[in-house]
Amino acid sequence: MQEENLTSRRWILLAVAVSLAASAPPARAVERGSTAADFLLISGDARPVSLGGTFSALGRGDAGGIDYNVALISGVDRREISLTRLQYFEGATGNHIAYIAPGPAHGAWGFSINHFTPGSFERTNEIGVFTGERLTAFDVAFLAAYSRHLGQSLSYGVGGKIIHRDLAGIPASAGAVDLGL
């Protein structure tokens, strides 16, 4: 009887979680180019890139999944590290490091560093005339996360992120929280 109640509670919890997730607004409700951290939309790990960004369904327990959904790392049963360098067009490069490890109470913890350099570009003045000067920029995000199972097929995760951008020597930084289910 007590086991039936526990199973019923898990199904109710799952139904509530799915309802909340389905009613949540999209995470990318803004147009591309209208945020200060567009580089976070570019996958930094080779496996998600090779899958065309369809990684959420396959990435449980994979270090590359930490940037997609922090809850994905809960399925890890061993330590894992991912090191990736991606060469894009026009001199843009991406570097990504991710590490995950089993944690206490059927959980896992991990971190990632995502670094993106768009290459150099020409500077213009206020009216759009090229000045002949070349500018450089880079973006970097540091993420630390913890994830834990809520049952056999449901996990949650929470992460803290520091985002930094430098554009022509002018720095800007921000913090963010990642929540995943």
Tab-separated table of C-alpha atoms in Angstrom:
chain	number	residue	atom	x	y	z
A	1	MET	CA	0.000	0.000	0.000
A	2	GLN	CA	2.759	2.427	0.934
A	3	GLU	CA	4.671	1.554	-2.255
A	4	GLU	CA	1.526	2.268	-4.326
A	5	ASN	CA	1.246	5.712	-2.699
A	6	LEU	CA	4.889	6.422	-3.489
A	7	THR	CA	4.392	5.382	-7.129
A	8	SER	CA	1.229	7.512	-7.386
A	9	ARG	CA	3.067	10.509	-5.945
A	10	ARG	CA	5.844	10.105	-8.519
A	11	TRP	CA	3.305	10.052	-11.369
A	12	ILE	CA	1.592	13.144	-9.966
A	13	LEU	CA	4.965	14.897	-9.620
A	14	LEU	CA	5.839	13.938	-13.201
A	15	ALA	CA	2.466	15.237	-14.479
A	16	VAL	CA	2.941	18.552	-12.650
A	17	ALA	CA	6.518	18.896	-13.944
A	18	VAL	CA	5.461	18.197	-17.536
A	19	SER	CA	2.569	20.660	-17.241
A	20	LEU	CA	4.858	23.379	-15.903
A	21	ALA	CA	7.463	22.731	-18.584
A	22	ALA	CA	4.847	22.787	-21.343
A	23	SER	CA	3.357	26.059	-20.134
A	24	ALA	CA	6.702	27.848	-19.774
A	25	PRO	CA	7.537	30.500	-22.373
A	26	PRO	CA	10.274	29.615	-24.879
A	27	ALA	CA	13.799	30.098	-23.609
A	28	ARG	CA	14.768	31.895	-26.831
A	29	ALA	CA	11.983	34.447	-27.071
A	30	VAL	CA	14.238	37.099	-28.606
A	31	GLU	CA	15.535	37.464	-32.135
A	32	ARG	CA	19.092	36.394	-32.947
A	33	GLY	CA	21.480	39.305	-32.597
A	34	SER	CA	19.372	41.098	-29.999
A	35	THR	CA	21.098	39.696	-26.904
A	36	ALA	CA	24.550	40.269	-25.527
A	37	ALA	CA	25.383	36.567	-25.299
A	38	ASP	CA	24.514	35.148	-28.726
A	39	PHE	CA	27.623	32.982	-28.596
A	40	LEU	CA	25.827	30.780	-26.045
A	41	LEU	CA	23.480	29.680	-28.847
A	42	ILE	CA	26.465	28.220	-30.726
A	43	SER	CA	27.226	24.720	-29.505
A	44	GLY	CA	30.732	24.428	-28.140
A	45	ASP	CA	30.980	20.646	-28.068
A	46	ALA	CA	31.674	18.446	-31.113
A	47	ARG	CA	28.988	15.801	-30.481
A	48	PRO	CA	26.021	18.231	-30.393
A	49	VAL	CA	27.427	20.015	-33.459
A	50	SER	CA	27.619	16.692	-35.329
A	51	LEU	CA	23.983	16.002	-34.390
A	52	GLY	CA	22.812	19.362	-35.703
A	53	GLY	CA	21.856	20.614	-32.246
A	54	THR	CA	19.408	17.748	-31.561
A	55	PHE	CA	21.303	16.703	-28.486
A	56	SER	CA	18.861	17.019	-25.582
A	57	ALA	CA	17.277	13.613	-26.185
A	58	LEU	CA	20.629	11.804	-26.457
A	59	GLY	CA	22.941	13.651	-24.109
A	60	ARG	CA	22.105	12.216	-20.701
A	61	GLY	CA	25.314	11.478	-18.843
A	62	ASP	CA	27.478	13.171	-21.497
A	63	ALA	CA	29.813	16.078	-20.684
A	64	GLY	CA	28.696	17.883	-23.846
A	65	GLY	CA	25.140	18.048	-22.507
A	66	ILE	CA	25.956	20.384	-19.631
A	67	ASP	CA	25.465	23.494	-21.774
A	68	TYR	CA	22.191	22.246	-23.286
A	69	ASN	CA	20.421	21.294	-20.078
A	70	VAL	CA	22.116	21.015	-16.692
A	71	ALA	CA	19.772	18.126	-15.772
A	72	LEU	CA	21.395	15.958	-18.486
A	73	ILE	CA	24.545	15.343	-16.443
A	74	SER	CA	22.739	13.304	-13.749
A	75	GLY	CA	23.089	10.059	-15.707
A	76	VAL	CA	26.886	9.961	-15.446
A	77	ASP	CA	28.455	6.892	-13.817
A	78	ARG	CA	32.113	7.883	-14.303
A	79	ARG	CA	34.210	11.003	-14.687
A	80	GLU	CA	34.198	12.441	-18.187
A	81	ILE	CA	35.998	15.315	-19.874
A	82	SER	CA	35.329	16.875	-23.254
A	83	LEU	CA	37.815	19.126	-25.038
A	84	THR	CA	36.734	20.702	-28.327
A	85	ARG	CA	38.096	23.292	-30.731
A	86	LEU	CA	35.825	24.332	-33.586
A	87	GLN	CA	37.065	26.386	-36.529
A	88	TYR	CA	34.268	28.391	-38.141
A	89	PHE	CA	34.345	30.630	-41.226
A	90	GLU	CA	35.921	34.111	-41.394
A	91	GLY	CA	38.448	33.254	-38.668
A	92	ALA	CA	35.874	32.613	-35.937
A	93	THR	CA	36.885	29.932	-33.420
A	94	GLY	CA	35.234	28.187	-30.522
A	95	ASN	CA	36.896	26.382	-27.635
A	96	HIS	CA	34.965	24.291	-25.146
A	97	ILE	CA	35.972	22.351	-22.042
A	98	ALA	CA	33.462	20.335	-20.019
A	99	TYR	CA	33.962	18.017	-17.054
A	100	ILE	CA	31.344	15.945	-15.240
A	101	ALA	CA	31.621	13.470	-12.374
A	102	PRO	CA	29.293	11.383	-10.222
A	103	GLY	CA	28.252	13.171	-7.068
A	104	PRO	CA	26.539	12.341	-3.795
A	105	ALA	CA	22.980	10.983	-3.548
A	106	HIS	CA	22.619	9.751	-7.171
A	107	GLY	CA	23.626	13.128	-8.492
A	108	ALA	CA	26.408	14.577	-10.588
A	109	TRP	CA	28.338	17.809	-10.751
A	110	GLY	CA	30.252	19.438	-13.534
A	111	PHE	CA	31.632	22.572	-15.076
A	112	SER	CA	32.196	23.975	-18.523
A	113	ILE	CA	34.129	26.800	-20.115
A	114	ASN	CA	32.887	28.038	-23.467
A	115	HIS	CA	35.152	30.504	-25.324
A	116	PHE	CA	34.269	32.102	-28.657
A	117	THR	CA	36.276	34.513	-30.808
A	118	PRO	CA	34.515	35.940	-33.875
A	119	GLY	CA	37.798	36.952	-35.507
A	120	SER	CA	38.847	40.510	-36.245
A	121	PHE	CA	36.768	43.039	-38.129
A	122	GLU	CA	37.077	46.579	-39.430
A	123	ARG	CA	36.132	49.517	-37.258
A	124	THR	CA	33.719	52.148	-38.561
A	125	ASN	CA	32.994	55.627	-37.298
A	126	GLU	CA	29.583	57.031	-36.332
A	127	ILE	CA	28.466	57.404	-39.954
A	128	GLY	CA	29.644	53.967	-41.101
A	129	VAL	CA	32.947	54.918	-42.759
A	130	PHE	CA	35.782	52.416	-42.259
A	131	THR	CA	38.650	53.844	-40.211
A	132	GLY	CA	41.271	51.297	-41.311
A	133	GLU	CA	41.609	49.975	-37.752
A	134	ARG	CA	40.969	46.291	-36.946
A	135	LEU	CA	38.983	45.329	-33.837
A	136	THR	CA	38.980	42.068	-31.908
A	137	ALA	CA	36.446	40.562	-29.545
A	138	PHE	CA	35.933	37.451	-27.454
A	139	ASP	CA	33.225	35.891	-25.311
A	140	VAL	CA	33.620	33.396	-22.489
A	141	ALA	CA	31.153	31.645	-20.177
A	142	PHE	CA	31.998	29.679	-17.024
A	143	LEU	CA	29.332	27.242	-15.777
A	144	ALA	CA	29.254	25.130	-12.599
A	145	ALA	CA	26.287	22.774	-12.181
A	146	TYR	CA	24.762	20.049	-10.024
A	147	SER	CA	22.110	17.564	-11.140
A	148	ARG	CA	20.199	14.807	-9.371
A	149	HIS	CA	17.687	12.079	-10.255
A	150	LEU	CA	14.068	12.502	-9.128
A	151	GLY	CA	13.242	8.969	-10.247
A	152	GLN	CA	14.318	6.555	-12.937
A	153	SER	CA	13.484	8.859	-15.843
A	154	LEU	CA	13.360	12.357	-14.356
A	155	SER	CA	16.213	14.599	-13.236
A	156	TYR	CA	16.666	18.211	-12.225
A	157	GLY	CA	19.713	20.420	-12.423
A	158	VAL	CA	20.841	23.846	-11.338
A	159	GLY	CA	23.857	25.804	-12.505
A	160	GLY	CA	25.488	29.167	-12.032
A	161	LYS	CA	27.066	30.932	-14.974
A	162	ILE	CA	29.416	33.897	-15.365
A	163	ILE	CA	29.402	35.437	-18.852
A	164	HIS	CA	32.118	37.830	-20.022
A	165	ARG	CA	32.496	39.762	-23.279
A	166	ASP	CA	35.345	41.945	-24.443
A	167	LEU	CA	34.769	44.080	-27.524
A	168	ALA	CA	37.712	46.221	-28.641
A	169	GLY	CA	39.100	46.299	-25.101
A	170	ILE	CA	35.776	47.246	-23.493
A	171	PRO	CA	34.764	44.481	-21.036
A	172	ALA	CA	31.295	43.541	-19.791
A	173	SER	CA	30.250	40.725	-17.439
A	174	ALA	CA	27.016	39.221	-16.154
A	175	GLY	CA	25.772	36.309	-14.087
A	176	ALA	CA	23.025	33.820	-14.908
A	177	VAL	CA	21.291	30.799	-13.419
A	178	ASP	CA	20.528	27.679	-15.459
A	179	LEU	CA	17.679	25.428	-14.349
A	180	GLY	CA	16.885	22.145	-16.065
A	181	LEU	CA	14.393	19.342	-15.814
